[in-house]
mmCIF file of N, CA and C in Angstrom:
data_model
loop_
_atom_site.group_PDB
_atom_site.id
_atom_site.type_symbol
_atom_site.label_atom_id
_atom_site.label_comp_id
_atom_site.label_asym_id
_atom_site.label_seq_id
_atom_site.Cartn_x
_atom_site.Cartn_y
_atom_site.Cartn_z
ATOM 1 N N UNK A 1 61.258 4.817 82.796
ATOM 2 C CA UNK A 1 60.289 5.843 82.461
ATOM 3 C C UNK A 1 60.864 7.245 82.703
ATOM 4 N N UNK A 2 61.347 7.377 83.742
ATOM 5 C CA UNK A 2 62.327 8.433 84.243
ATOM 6 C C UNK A 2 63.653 9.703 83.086
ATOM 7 N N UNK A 3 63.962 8.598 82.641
ATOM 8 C CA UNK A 3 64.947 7.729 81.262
ATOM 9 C C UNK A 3 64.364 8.994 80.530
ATOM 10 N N UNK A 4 63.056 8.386 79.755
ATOM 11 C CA UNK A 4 62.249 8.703 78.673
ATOM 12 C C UNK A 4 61.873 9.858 78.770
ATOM 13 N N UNK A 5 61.254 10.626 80.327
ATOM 14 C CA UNK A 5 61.023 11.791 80.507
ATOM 15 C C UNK A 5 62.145 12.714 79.835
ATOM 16 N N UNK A 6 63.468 12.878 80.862
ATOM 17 C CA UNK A 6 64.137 13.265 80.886
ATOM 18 C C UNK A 6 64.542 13.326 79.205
ATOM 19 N N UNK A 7 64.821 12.631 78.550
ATOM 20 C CA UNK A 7 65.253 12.594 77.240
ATOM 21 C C UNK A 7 63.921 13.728 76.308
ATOM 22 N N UNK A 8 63.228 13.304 76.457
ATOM 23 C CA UNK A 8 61.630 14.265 76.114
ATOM 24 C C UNK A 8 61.876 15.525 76.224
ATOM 25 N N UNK A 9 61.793 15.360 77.136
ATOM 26 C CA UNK A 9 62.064 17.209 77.916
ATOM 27 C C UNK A 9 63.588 17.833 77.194
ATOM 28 N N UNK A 10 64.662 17.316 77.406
ATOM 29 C CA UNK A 10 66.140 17.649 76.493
ATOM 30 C C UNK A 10 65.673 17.963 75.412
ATOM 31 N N UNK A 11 64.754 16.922 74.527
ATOM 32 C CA UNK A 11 64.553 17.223 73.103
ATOM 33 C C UNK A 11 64.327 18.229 72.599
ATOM 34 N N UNK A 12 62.536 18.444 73.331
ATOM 35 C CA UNK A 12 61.945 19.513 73.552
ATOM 36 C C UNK A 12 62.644 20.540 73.715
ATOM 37 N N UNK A 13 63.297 21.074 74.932
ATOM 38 C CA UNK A 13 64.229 22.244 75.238
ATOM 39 C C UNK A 13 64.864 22.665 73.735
ATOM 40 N N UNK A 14 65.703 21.570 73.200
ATOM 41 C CA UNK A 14 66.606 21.787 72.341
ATOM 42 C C UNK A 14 65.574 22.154 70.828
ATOM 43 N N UNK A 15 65.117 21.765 70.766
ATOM 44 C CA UNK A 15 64.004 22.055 69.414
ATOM 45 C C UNK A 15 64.307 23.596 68.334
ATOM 46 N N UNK A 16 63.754 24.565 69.637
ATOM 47 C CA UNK A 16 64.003 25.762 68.841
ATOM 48 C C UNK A 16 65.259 26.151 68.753
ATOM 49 N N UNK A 17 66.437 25.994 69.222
ATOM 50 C CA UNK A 17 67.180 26.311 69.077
ATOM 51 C C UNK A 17 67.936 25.176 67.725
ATOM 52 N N UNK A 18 67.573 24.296 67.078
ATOM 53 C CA UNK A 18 68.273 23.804 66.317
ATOM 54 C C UNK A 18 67.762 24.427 64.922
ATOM 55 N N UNK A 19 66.030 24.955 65.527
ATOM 56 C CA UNK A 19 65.587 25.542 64.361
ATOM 57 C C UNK A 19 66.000 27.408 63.782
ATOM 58 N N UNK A 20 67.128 27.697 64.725
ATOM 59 C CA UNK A 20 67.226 28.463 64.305
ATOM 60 C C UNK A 20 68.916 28.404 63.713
ATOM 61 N N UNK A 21 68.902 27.986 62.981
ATOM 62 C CA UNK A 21 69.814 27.581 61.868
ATOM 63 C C UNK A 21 70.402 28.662 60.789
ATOM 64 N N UNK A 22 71.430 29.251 60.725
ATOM 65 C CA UNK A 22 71.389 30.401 59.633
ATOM 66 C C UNK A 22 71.182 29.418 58.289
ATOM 67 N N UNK A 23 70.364 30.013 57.072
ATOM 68 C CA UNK A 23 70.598 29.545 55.666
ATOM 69 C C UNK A 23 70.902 30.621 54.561
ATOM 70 N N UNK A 24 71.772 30.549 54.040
ATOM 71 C CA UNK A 24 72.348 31.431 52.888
ATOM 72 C C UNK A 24 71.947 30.904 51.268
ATOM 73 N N UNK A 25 71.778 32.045 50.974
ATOM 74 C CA UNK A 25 71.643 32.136 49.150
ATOM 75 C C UNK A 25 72.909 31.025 48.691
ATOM 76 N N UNK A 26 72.723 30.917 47.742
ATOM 77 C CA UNK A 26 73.467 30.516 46.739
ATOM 78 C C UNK A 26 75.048 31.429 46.373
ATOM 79 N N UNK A 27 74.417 32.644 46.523
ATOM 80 C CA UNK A 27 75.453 33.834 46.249
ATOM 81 C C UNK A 27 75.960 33.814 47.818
ATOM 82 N N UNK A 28 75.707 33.052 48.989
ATOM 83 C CA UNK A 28 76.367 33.692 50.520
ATOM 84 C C UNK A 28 75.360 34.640 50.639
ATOM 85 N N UNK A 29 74.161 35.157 49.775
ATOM 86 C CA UNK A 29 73.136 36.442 50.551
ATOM 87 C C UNK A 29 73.057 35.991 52.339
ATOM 88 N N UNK A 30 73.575 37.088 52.761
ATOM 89 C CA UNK A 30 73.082 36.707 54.127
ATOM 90 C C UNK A 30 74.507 37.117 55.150
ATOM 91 N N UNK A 31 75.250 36.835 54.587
ATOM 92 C CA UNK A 31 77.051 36.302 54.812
ATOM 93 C C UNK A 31 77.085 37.718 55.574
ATOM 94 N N UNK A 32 77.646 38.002 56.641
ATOM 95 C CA UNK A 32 78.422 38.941 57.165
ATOM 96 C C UNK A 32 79.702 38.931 57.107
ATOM 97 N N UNK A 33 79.885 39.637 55.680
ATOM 98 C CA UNK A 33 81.329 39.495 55.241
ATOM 99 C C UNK A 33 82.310 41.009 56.142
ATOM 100 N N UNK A 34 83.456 40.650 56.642
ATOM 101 C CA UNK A 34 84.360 41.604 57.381
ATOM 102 C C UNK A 34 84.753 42.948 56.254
ATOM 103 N N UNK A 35 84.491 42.455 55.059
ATOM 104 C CA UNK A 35 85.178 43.622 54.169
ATOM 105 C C UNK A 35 83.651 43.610 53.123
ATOM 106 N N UNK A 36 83.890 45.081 52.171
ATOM 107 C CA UNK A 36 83.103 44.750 51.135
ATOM 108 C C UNK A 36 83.401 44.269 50.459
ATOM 109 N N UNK A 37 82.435 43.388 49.973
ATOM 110 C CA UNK A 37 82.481 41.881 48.464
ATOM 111 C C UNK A 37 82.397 42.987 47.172
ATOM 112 N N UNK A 38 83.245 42.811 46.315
ATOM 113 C CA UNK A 38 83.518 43.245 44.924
ATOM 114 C C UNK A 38 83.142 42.231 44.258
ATOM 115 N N UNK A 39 83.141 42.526 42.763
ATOM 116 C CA UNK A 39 82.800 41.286 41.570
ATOM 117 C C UNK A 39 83.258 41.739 40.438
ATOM 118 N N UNK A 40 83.537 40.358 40.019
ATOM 119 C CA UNK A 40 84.615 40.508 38.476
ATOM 120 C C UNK A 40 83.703 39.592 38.012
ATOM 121 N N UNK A 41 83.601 40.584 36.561
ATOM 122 C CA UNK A 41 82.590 39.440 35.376
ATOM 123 C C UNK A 41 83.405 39.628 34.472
ATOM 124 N N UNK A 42 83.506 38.236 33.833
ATOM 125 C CA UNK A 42 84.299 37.454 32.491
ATOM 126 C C UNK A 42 83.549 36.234 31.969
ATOM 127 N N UNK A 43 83.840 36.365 30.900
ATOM 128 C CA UNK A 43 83.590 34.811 30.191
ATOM 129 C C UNK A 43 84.758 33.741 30.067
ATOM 130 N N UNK A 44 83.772 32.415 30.304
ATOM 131 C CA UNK A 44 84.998 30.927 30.439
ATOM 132 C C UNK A 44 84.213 30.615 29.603
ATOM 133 N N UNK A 45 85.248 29.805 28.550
ATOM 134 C CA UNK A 45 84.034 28.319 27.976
ATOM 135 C C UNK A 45 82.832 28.940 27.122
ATOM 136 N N UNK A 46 82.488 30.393 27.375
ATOM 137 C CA UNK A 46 81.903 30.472 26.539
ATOM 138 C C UNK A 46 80.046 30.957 27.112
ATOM 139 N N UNK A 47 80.422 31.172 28.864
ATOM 140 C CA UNK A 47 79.508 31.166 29.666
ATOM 141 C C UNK A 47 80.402 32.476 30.555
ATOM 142 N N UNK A 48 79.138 33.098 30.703
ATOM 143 C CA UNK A 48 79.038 34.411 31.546
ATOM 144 C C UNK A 48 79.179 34.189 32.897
ATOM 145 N N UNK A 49 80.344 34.792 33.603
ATOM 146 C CA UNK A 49 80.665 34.047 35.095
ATOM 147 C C UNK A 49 80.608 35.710 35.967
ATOM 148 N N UNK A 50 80.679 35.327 37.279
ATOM 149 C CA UNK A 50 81.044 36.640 38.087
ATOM 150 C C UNK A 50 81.617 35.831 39.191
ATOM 151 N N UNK A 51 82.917 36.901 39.521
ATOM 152 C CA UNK A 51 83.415 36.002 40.671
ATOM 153 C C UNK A 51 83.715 37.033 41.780
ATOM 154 N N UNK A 52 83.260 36.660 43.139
ATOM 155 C CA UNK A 52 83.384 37.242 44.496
ATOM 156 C C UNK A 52 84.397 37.557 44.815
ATOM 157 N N UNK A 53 85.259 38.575 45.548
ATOM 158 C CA UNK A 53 86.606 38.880 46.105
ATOM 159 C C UNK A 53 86.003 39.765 47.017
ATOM 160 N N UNK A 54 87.445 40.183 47.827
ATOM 161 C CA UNK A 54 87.741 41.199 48.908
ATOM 162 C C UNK A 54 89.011 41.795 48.762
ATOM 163 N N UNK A 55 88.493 43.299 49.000
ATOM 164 C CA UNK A 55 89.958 43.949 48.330
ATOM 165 C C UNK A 55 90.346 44.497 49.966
ATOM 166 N N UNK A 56 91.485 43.845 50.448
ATOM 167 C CA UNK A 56 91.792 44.598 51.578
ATOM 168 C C UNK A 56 93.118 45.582 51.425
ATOM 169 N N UNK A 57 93.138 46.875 51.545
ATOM 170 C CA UNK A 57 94.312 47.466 51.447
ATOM 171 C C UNK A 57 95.208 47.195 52.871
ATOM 172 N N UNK A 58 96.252 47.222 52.333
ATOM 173 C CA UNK A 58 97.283 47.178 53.493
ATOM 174 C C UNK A 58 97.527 48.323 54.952
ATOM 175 N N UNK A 59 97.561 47.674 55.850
ATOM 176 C CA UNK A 59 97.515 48.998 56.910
ATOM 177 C C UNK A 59 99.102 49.043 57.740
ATOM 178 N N UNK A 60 100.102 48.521 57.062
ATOM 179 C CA UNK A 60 101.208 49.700 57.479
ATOM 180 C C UNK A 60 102.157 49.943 56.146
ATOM 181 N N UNK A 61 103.547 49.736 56.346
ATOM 182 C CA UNK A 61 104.300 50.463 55.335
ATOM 183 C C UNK A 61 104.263 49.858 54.123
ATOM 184 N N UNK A 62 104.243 50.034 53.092
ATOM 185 C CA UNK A 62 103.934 49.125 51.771
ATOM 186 C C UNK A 62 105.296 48.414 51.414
ATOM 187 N N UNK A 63 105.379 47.263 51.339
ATOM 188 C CA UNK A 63 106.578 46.795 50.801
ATOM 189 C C UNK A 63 106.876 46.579 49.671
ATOM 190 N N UNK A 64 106.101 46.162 48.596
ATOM 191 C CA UNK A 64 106.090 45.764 47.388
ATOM 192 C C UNK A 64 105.567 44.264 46.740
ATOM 193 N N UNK A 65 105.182 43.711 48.184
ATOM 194 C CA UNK A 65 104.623 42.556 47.941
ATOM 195 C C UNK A 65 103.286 42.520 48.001
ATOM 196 N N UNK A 66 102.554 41.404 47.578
ATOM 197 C CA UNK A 66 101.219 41.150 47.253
ATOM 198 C C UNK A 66 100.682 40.008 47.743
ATOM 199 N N UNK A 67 100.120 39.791 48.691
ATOM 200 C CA UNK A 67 99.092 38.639 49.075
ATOM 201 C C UNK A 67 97.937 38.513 48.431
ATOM 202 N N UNK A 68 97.578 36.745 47.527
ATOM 203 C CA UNK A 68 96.427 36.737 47.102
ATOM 204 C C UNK A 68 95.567 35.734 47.683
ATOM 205 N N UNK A 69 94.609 35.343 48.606
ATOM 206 C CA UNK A 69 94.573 34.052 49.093
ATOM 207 C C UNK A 69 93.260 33.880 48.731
ATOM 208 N N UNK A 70 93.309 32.434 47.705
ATOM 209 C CA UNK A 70 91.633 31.974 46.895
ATOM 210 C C UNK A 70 91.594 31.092 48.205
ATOM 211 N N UNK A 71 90.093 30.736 47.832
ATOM 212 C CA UNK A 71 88.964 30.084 48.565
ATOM 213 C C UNK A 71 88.091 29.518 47.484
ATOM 214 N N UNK A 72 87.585 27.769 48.104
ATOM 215 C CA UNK A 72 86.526 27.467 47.042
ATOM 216 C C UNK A 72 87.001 26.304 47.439
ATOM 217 N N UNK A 73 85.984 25.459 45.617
ATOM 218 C CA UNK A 73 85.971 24.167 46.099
ATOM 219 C C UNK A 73 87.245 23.311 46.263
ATOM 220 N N UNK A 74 88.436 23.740 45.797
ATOM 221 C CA UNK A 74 89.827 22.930 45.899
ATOM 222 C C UNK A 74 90.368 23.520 46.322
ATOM 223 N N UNK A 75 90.553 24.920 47.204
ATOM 224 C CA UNK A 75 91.263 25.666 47.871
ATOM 225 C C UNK A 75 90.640 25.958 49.656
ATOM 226 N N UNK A 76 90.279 25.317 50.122
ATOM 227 C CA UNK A 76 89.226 25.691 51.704
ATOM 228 C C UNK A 76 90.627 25.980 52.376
ATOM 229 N N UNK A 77 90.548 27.149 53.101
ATOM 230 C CA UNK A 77 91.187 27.423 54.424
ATOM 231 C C UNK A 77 91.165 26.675 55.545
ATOM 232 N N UNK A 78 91.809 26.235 56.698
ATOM 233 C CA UNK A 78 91.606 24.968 57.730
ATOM 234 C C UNK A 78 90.684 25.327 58.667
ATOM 235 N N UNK A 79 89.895 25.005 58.834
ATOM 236 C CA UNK A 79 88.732 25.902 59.892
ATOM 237 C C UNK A 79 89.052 26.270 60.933
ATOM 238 N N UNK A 80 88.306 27.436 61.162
ATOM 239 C CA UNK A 80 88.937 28.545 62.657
ATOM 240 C C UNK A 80 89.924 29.462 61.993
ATOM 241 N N UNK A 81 90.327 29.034 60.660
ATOM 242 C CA UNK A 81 91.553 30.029 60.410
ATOM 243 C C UNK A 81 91.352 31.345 60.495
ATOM 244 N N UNK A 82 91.891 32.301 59.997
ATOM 245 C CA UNK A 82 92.063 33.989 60.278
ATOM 246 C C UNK A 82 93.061 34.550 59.523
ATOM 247 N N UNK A 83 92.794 34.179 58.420
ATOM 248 C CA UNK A 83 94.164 35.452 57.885
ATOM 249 C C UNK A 83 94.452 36.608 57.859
ATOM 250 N N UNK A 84 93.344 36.794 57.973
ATOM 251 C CA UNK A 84 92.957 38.666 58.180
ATOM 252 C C UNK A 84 92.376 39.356 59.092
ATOM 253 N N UNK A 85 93.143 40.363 59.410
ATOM 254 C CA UNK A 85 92.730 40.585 61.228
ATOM 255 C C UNK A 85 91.255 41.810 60.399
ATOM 256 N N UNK A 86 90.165 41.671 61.262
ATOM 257 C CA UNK A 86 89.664 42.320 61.589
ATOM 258 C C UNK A 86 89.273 43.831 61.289
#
């Protein structure tokens, strides 16, 4: 019985806090993105698309190279990653 309390009470405790859950749009509305989100609209196929980016400029000497790094459904980053400081 002891058991049962105890488990009750955990539940309980834990309740509101599971209910506070972030949920995002469809678009990420909500997202606390580190940079501002830009958008590129084009047509594929024949259907009107817009697609999300981040333009980060470089913060020391420019070399001549270019980093592009996608994200999505066949490209996910390994979680926890960080490519971009801050």
């Amino acid at each position: 019985m002891r058991q049962l309390a105890c488990t009750l009470a955990l539940a309980l405790a834990c309740g509101p806090l599971m209910a506070q859950e972030t949920s995002y749009g469809p678009r990420l509305e909500g997202f606390d993105y580190p940079y501002p989100v830009k958008t590129f609209a084009f047509t594929s196929q024949r259907q009107p698309l817009e697609m999300a980016y981040l333009d980060v400029a470089p913060t020391g000497k420019p070399n001549g190279h270019t980093a592009v790094l996608l994200h999505g459904r066949t490209s996910a980053p390994p979680p926890g990653s960080r490519p971009l400081p801050r």
